mmCIF file with all atom_site columns, C-alpha atoms in Angstrom:
data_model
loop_
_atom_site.group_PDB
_atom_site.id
_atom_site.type_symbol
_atom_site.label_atom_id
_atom_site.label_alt_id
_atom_site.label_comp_id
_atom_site.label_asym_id
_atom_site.label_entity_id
_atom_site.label_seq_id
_atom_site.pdbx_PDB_ins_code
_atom_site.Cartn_x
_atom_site.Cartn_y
_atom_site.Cartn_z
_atom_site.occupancy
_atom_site.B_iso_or_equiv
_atom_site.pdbx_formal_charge
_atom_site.auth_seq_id
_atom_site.auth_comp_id
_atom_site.auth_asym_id
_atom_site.auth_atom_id
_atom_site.pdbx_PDB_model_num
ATOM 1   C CA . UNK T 1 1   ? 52.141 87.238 50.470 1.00 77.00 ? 197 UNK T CA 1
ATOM 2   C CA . UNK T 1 2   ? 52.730 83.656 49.400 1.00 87.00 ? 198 UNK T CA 1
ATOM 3   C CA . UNK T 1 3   ? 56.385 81.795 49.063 1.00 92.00 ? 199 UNK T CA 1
ATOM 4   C CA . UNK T 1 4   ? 56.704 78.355 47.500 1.00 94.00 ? 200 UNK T CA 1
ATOM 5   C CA . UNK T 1 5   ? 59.303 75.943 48.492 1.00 95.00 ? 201 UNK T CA 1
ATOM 6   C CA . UNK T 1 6   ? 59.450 73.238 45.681 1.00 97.00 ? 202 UNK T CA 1
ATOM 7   C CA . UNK T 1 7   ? 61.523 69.963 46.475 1.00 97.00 ? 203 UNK T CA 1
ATOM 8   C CA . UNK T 1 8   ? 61.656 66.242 45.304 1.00 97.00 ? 204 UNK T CA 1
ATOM 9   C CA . UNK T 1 9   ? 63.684 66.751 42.288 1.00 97.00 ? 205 UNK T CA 1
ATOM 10  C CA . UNK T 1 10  ? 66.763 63.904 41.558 1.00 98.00 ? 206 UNK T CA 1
ATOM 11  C CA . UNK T 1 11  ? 67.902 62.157 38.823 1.00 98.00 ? 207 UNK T CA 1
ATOM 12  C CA . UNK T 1 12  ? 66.307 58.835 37.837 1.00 98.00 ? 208 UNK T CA 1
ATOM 13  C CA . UNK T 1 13  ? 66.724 56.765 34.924 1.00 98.00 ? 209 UNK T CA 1
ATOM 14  C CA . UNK T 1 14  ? 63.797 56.366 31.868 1.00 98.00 ? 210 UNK T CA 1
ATOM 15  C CA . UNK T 1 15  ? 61.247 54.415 33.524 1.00 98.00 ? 211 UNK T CA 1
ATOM 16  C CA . UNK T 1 16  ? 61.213 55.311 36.627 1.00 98.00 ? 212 UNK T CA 1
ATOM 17  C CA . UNK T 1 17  ? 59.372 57.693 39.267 1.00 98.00 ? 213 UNK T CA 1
ATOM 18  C CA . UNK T 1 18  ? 59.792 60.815 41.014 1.00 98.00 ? 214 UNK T CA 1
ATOM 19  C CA . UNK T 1 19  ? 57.194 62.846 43.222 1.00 98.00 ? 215 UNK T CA 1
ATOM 20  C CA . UNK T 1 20  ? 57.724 66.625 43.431 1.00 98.00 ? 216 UNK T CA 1
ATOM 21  C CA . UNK T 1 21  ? 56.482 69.201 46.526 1.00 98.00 ? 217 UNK T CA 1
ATOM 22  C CA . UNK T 1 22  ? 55.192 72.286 46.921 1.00 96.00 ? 218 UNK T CA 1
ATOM 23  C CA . UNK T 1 23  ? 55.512 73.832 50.087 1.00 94.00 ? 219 UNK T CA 1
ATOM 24  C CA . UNK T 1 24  ? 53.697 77.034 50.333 1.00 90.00 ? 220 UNK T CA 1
ATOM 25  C CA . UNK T 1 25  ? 53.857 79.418 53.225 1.00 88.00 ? 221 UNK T CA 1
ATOM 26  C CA . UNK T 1 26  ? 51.556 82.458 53.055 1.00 77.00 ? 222 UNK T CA 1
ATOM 27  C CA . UNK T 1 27  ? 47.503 83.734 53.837 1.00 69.00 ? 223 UNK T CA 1
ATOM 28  C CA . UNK T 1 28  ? 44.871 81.715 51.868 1.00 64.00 ? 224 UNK T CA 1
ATOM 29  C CA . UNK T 1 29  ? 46.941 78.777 50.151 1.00 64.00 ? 225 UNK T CA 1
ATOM 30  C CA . UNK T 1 30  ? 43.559 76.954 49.836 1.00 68.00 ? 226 UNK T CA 1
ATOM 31  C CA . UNK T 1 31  ? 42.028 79.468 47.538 1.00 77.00 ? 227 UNK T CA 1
ATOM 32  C CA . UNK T 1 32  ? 44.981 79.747 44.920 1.00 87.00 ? 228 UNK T CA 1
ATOM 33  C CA . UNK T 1 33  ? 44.915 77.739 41.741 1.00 93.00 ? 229 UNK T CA 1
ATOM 34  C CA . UNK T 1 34  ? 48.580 76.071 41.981 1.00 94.00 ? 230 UNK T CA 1
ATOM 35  C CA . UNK T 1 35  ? 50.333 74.656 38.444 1.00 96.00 ? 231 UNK T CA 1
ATOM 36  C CA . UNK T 1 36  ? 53.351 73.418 37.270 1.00 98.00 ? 232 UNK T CA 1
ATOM 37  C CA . UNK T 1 37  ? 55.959 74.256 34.784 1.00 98.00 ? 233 UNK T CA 1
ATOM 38  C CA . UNK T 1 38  ? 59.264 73.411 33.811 1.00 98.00 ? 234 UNK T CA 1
ATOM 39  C CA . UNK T 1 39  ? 61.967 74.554 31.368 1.00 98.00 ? 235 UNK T CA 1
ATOM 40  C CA . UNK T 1 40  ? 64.917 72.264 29.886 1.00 97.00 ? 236 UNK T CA 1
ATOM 41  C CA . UNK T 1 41  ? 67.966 73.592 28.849 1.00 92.00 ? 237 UNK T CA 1
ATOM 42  C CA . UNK T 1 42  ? 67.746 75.512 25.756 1.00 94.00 ? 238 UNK T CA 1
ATOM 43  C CA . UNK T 1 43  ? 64.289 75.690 25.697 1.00 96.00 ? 239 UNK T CA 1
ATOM 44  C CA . UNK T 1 44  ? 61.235 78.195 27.035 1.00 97.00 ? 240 UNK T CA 1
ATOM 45  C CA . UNK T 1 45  ? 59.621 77.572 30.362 1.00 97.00 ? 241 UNK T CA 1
ATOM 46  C CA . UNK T 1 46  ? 56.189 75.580 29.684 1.00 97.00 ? 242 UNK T CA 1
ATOM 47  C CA . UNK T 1 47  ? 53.615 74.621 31.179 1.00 98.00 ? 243 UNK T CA 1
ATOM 48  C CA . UNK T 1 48  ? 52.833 71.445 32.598 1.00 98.00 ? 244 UNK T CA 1
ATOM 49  C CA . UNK T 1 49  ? 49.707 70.849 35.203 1.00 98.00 ? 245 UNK T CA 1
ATOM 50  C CA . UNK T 1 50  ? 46.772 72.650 37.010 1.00 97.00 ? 246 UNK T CA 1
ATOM 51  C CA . UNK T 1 51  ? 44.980 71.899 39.906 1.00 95.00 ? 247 UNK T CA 1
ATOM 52  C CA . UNK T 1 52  ? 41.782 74.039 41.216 1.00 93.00 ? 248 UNK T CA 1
ATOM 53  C CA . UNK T 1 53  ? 41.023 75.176 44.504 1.00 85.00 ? 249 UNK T CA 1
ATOM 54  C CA . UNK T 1 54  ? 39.924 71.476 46.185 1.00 85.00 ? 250 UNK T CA 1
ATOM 55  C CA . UNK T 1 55  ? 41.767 69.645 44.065 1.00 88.00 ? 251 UNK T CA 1
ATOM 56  C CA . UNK T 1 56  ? 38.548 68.771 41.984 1.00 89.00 ? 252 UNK T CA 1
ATOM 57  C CA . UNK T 1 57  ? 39.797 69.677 38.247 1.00 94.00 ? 253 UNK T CA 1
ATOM 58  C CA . UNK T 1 58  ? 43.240 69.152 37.274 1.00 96.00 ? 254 UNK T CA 1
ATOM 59  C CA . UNK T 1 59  ? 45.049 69.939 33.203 1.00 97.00 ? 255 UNK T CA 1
ATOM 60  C CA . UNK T 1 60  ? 47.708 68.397 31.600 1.00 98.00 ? 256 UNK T CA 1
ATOM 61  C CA . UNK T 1 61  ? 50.232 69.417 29.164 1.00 97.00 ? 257 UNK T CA 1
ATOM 62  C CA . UNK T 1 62  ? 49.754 66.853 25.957 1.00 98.00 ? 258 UNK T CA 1
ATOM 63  C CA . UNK T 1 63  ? 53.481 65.638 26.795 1.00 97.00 ? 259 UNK T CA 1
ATOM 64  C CA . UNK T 1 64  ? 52.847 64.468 30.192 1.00 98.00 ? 260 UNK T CA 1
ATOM 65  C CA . UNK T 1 65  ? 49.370 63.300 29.958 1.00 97.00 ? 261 UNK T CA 1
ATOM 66  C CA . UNK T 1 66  ? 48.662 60.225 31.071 1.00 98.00 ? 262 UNK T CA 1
ATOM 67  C CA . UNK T 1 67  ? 52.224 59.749 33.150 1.00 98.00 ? 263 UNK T CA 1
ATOM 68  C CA . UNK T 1 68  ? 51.792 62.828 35.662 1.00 98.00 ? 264 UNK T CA 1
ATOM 69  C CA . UNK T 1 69  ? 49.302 63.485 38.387 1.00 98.00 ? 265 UNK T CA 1
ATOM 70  C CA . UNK T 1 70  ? 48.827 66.534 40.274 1.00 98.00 ? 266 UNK T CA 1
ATOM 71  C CA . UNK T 1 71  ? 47.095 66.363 43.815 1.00 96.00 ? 267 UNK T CA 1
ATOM 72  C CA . UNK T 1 72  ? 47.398 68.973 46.455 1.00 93.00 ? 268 UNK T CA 1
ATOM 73  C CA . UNK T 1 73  ? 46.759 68.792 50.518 1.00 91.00 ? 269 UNK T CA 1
ATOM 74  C CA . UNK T 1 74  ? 45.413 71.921 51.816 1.00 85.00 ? 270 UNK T CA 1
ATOM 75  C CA . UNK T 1 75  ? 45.448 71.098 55.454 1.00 86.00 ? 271 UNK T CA 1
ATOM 76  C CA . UNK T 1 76  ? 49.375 70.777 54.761 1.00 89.00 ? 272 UNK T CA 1
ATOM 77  C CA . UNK T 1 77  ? 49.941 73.774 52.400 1.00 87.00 ? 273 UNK T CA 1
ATOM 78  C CA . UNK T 1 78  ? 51.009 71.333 49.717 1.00 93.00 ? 274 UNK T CA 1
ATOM 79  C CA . UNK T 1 79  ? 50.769 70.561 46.447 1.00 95.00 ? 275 UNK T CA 1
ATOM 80  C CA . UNK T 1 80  ? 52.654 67.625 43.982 1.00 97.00 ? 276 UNK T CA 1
ATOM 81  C CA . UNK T 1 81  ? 53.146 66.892 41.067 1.00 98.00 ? 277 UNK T CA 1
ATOM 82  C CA . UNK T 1 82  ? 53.964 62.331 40.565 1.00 98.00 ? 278 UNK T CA 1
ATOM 83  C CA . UNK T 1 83  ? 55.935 61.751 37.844 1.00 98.00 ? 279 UNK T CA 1
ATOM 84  C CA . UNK T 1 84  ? 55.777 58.159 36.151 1.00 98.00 ? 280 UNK T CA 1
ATOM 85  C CA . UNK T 1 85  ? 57.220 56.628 33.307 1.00 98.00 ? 281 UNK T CA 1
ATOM 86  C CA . UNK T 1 86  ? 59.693 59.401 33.084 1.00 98.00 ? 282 UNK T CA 1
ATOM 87  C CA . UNK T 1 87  ? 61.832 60.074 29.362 1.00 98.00 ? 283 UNK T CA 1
ATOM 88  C CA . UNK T 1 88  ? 64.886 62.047 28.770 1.00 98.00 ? 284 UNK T CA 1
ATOM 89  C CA . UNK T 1 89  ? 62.405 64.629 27.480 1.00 97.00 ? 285 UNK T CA 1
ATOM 90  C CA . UNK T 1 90  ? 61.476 65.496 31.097 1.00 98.00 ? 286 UNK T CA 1
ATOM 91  C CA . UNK T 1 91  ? 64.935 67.066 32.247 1.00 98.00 ? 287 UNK T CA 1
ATOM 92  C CA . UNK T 1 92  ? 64.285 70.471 33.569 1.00 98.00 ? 288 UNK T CA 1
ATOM 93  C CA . UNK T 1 93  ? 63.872 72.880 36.396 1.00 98.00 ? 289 UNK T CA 1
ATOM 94  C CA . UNK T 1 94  ? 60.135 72.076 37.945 1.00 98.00 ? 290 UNK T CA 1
ATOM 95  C CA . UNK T 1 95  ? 58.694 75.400 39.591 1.00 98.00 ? 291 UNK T CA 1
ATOM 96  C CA . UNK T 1 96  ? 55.702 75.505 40.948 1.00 97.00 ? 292 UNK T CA 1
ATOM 97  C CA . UNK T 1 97  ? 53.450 78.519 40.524 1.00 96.00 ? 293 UNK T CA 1
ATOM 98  C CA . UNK T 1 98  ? 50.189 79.653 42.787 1.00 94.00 ? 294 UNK T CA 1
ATOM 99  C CA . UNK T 1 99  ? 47.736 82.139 41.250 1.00 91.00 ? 295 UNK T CA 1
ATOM 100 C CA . UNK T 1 100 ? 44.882 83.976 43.248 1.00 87.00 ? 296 UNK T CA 1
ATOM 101 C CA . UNK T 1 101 ? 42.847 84.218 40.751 1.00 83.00 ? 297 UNK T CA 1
ATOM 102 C CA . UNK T 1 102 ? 39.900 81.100 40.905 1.00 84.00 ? 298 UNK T CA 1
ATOM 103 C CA . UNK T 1 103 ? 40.477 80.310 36.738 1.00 88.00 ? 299 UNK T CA 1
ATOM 104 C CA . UNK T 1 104 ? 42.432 77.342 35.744 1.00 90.00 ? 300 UNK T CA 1
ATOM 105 C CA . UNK T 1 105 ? 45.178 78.568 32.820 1.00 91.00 ? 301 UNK T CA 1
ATOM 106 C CA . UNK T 1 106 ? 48.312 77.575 31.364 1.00 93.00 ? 302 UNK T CA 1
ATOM 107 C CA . UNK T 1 107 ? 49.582 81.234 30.888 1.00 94.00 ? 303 UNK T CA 1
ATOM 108 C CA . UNK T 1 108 ? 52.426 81.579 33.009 1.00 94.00 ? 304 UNK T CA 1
ATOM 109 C CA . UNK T 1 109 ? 51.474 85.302 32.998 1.00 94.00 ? 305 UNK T CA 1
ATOM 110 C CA . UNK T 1 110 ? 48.742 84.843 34.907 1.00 94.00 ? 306 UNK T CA 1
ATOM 111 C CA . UNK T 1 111 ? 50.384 83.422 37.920 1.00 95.00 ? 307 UNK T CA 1
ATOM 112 C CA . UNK T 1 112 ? 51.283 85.498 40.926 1.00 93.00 ? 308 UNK T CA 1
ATOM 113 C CA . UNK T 1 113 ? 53.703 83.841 42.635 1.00 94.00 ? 309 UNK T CA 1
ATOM 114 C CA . UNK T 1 114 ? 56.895 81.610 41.494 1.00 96.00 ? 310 UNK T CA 1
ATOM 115 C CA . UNK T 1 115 ? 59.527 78.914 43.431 1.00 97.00 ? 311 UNK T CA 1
ATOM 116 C CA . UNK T 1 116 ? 62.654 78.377 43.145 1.00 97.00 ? 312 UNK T CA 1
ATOM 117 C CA . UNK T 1 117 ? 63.007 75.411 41.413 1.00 97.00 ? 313 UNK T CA 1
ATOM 118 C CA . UNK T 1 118 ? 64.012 72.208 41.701 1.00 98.00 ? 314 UNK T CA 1
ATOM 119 C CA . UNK T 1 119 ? 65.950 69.837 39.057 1.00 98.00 ? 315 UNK T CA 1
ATOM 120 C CA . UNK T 1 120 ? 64.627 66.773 37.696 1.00 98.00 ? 316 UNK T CA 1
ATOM 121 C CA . UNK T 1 121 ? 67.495 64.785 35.257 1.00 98.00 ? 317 UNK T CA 1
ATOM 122 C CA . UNK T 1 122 ? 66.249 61.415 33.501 1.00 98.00 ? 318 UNK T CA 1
ATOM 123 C CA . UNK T 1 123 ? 69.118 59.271 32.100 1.00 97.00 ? 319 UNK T CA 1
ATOM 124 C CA . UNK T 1 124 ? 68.635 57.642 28.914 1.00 93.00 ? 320 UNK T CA 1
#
């Protein structure tokens, strides 16, 4: 029903910037709940931002807090995820993750539809 396109991902050095995309193709993209998670090497897949319906209430992971912003463009069928201040911490695969359901969670279980990925490396 819904397929997610995520793009944006490079490698940067600590300090700097990136801005991710979610392209979402698919019936109703304006009524999903849309977050963001990542996994590093090693290590689980976590969670990392929300954003509701309009865009009006966003979450944060504690680790990113403060240096990441979500924002999403219905009209466009897009969401993003801007990345400051970035640390070697952040490496990972960013996916992006839409869920029909109107509740804002950090469960990845609760999400209904995945990307594909895309890589974000961040030299010491």
């Amino acid at each position: 029903q819904v397929q997610l396109v995520e793009s944006g991902g490079g490698l940067v050095q600590t300090g700097g910037s990136l801005r991710l995309s979610c392209a979402a193709s698919g019936r109703t993209f304006g009524s999903y709940v849309m977050g963001w998670f990542r996994q590093a090497p090693g290590k689980e897949r976590e969670f990392v931002s929300a954003i509701s319906w309009r865009g009006g209430v966003t979450s944060y992971s504690d680790s990113v807090k403060g240096r990441f912003t979500i924002s999403r463009d219905n009209a466009k069928n897009t969401v993003y995820l801007q990345m400051n201040s970035l640390k070697p911490e952040d490496t990972a695969v960013y996916y992006c993750a839409a869920k029909t359901d109107f509740r804002m969670t950090y469960l990845q279980h609760e999400y209904d539809y995945w990307g594909q990925g895309t890589q974000v490396t961040v030299s010491p």
